[in-house]
mmCIF file of C-alpha atoms in Angstrom:
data_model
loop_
_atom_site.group_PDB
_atom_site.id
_atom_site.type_symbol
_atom_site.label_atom_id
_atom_site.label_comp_id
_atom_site.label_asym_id
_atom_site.label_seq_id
_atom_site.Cartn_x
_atom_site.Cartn_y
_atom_site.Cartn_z
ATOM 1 C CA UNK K 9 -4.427 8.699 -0.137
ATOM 2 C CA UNK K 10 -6.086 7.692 -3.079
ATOM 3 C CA UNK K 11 -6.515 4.393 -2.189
ATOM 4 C CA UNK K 12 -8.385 5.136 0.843
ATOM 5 C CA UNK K 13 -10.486 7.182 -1.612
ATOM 6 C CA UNK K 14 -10.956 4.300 -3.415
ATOM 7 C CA UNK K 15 -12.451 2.664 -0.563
ATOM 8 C CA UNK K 16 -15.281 5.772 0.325
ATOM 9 C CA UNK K 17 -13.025 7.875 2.817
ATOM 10 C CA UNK K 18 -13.566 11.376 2.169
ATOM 11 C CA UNK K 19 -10.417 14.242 2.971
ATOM 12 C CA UNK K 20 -10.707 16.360 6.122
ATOM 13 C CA UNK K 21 -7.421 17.783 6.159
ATOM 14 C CA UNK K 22 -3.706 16.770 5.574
ATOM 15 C CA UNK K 23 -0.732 17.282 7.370
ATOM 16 C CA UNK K 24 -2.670 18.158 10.376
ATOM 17 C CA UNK K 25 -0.078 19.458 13.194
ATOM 18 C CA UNK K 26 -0.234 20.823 16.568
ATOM 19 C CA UNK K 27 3.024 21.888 19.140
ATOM 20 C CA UNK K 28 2.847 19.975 22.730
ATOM 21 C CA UNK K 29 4.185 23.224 25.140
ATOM 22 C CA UNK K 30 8.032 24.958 24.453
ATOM 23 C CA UNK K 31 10.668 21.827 24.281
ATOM 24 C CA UNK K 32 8.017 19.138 23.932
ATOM 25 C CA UNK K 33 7.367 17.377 20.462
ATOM 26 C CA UNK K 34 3.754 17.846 19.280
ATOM 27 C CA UNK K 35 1.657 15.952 17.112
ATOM 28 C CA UNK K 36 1.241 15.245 13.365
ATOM 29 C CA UNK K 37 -1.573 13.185 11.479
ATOM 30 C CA UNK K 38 -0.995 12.609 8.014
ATOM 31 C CA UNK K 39 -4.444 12.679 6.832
ATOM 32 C CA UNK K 40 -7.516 13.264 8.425
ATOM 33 C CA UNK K 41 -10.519 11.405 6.422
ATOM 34 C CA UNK K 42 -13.893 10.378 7.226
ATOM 35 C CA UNK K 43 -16.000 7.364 6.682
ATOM 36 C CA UNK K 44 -19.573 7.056 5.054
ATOM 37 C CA UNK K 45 -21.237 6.862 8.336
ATOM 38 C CA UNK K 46 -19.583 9.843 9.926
ATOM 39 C CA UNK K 47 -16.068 8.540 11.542
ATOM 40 C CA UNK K 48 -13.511 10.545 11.430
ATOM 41 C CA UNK K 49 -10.226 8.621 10.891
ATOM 42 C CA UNK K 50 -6.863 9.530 11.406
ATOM 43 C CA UNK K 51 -4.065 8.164 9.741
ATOM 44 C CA UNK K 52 -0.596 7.726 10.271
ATOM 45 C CA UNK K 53 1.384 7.308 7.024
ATOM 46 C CA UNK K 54 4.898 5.170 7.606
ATOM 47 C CA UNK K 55 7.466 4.522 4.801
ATOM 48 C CA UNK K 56 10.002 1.716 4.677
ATOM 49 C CA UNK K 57 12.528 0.336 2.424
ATOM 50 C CA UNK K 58 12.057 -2.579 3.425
ATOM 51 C CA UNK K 59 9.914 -4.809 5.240
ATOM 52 C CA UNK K 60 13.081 -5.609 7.533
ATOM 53 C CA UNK K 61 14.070 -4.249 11.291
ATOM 54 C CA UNK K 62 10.281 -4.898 12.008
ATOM 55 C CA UNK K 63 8.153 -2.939 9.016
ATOM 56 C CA UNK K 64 6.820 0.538 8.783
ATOM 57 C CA UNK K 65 4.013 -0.115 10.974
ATOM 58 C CA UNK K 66 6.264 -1.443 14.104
ATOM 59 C CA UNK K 67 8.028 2.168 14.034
ATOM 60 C CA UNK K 68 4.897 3.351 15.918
ATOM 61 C CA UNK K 69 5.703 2.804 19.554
ATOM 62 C CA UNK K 70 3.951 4.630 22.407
ATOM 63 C CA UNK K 71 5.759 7.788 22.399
ATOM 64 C CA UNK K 72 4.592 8.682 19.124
ATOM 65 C CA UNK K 73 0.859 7.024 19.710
ATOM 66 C CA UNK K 74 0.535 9.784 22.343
ATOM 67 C CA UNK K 75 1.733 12.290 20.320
ATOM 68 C CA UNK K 76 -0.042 11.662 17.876
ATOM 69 C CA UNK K 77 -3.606 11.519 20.410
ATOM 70 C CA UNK K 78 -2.480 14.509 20.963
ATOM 71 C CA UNK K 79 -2.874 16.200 17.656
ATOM 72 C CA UNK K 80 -6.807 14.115 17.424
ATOM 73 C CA UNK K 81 -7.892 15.817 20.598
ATOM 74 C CA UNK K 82 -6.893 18.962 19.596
ATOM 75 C CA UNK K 83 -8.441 18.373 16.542
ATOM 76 C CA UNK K 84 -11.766 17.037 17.990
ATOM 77 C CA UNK K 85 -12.057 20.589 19.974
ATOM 78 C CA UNK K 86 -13.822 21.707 17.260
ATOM 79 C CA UNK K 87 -16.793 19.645 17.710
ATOM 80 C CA UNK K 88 -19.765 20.709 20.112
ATOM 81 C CA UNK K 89 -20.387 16.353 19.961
ATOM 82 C CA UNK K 90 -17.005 15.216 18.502
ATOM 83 C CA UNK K 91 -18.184 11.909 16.357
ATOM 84 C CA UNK K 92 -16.538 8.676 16.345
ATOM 85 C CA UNK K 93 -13.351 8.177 15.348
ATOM 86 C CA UNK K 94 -10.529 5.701 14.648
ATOM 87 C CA UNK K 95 -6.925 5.318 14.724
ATOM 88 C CA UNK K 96 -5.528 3.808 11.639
ATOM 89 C CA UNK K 97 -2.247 3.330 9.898
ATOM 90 C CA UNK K 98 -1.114 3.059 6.002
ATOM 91 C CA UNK K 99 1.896 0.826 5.893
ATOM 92 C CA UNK K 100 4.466 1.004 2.962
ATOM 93 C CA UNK K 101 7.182 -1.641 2.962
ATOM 94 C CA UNK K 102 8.660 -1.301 -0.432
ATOM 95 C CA UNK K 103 5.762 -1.410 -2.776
ATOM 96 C CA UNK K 104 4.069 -3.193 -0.475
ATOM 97 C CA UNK K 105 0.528 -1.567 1.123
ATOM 98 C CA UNK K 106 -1.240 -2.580 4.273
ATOM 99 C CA UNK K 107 -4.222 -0.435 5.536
ATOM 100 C CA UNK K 108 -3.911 -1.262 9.477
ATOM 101 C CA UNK K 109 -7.693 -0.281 10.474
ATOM 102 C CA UNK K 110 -7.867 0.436 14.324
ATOM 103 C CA UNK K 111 -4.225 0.121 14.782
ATOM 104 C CA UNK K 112 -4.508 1.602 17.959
ATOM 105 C CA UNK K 113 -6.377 2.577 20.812
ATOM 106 C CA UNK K 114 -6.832 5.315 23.320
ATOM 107 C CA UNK K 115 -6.996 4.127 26.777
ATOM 108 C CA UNK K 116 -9.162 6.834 28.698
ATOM 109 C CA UNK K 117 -8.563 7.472 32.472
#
């Protein structure tokens, strides 16, 4: 977290959860954070060993994207005018560090 500090982001709120329905896995974002101009940004936090079997960031397929849009629209519920916001990811691969800005995207009906 501190490097996204580092960078101007601001904490929200960590470890912010929410439960799907009985039997169905919910949502988690890591850290919640917000940019100069106002975005809100979400971010998913993935660990590795390694950079091998495809990285921490590749361990994000679309079951847990949804989950985890999930968890951002309950959050947003707060807002009368929810602001903009962002999907991003913080990739460890050993000591290795990759800030994936935008990693994802949520495709509205």
């Amino acid at each position: 977290m501190e490097h996204l500090q580092r960078q101007g982001l601001t904490l929200e709120q960590r470890n912010y959860r929410v439960a799907a329905g009985p039997g169905k896995p919910g949502g988690e974002w890591d850290l919640i954070l917000r940019e100069r101009d106002g975005t809100l940004v979400f971010v998913e936090v993935r660990r590795r060993a390694s950079g091998a079997h495809g990285g921490a960031a590749q361990s994000i397929g679309k079951s847990k994207q949804r989950r985890l849009v999930l968890a951002a629209r309950h959050f947003l519920r707060r807002y009368a005018t929810p602001p903009p916001c962002r999907f991003d990811v913080v990739a460890l691969d050993g000591d290795h560090l990759e800030w994936l800005k935008a990693a994802f995207e949520v495709n509205t009906p």
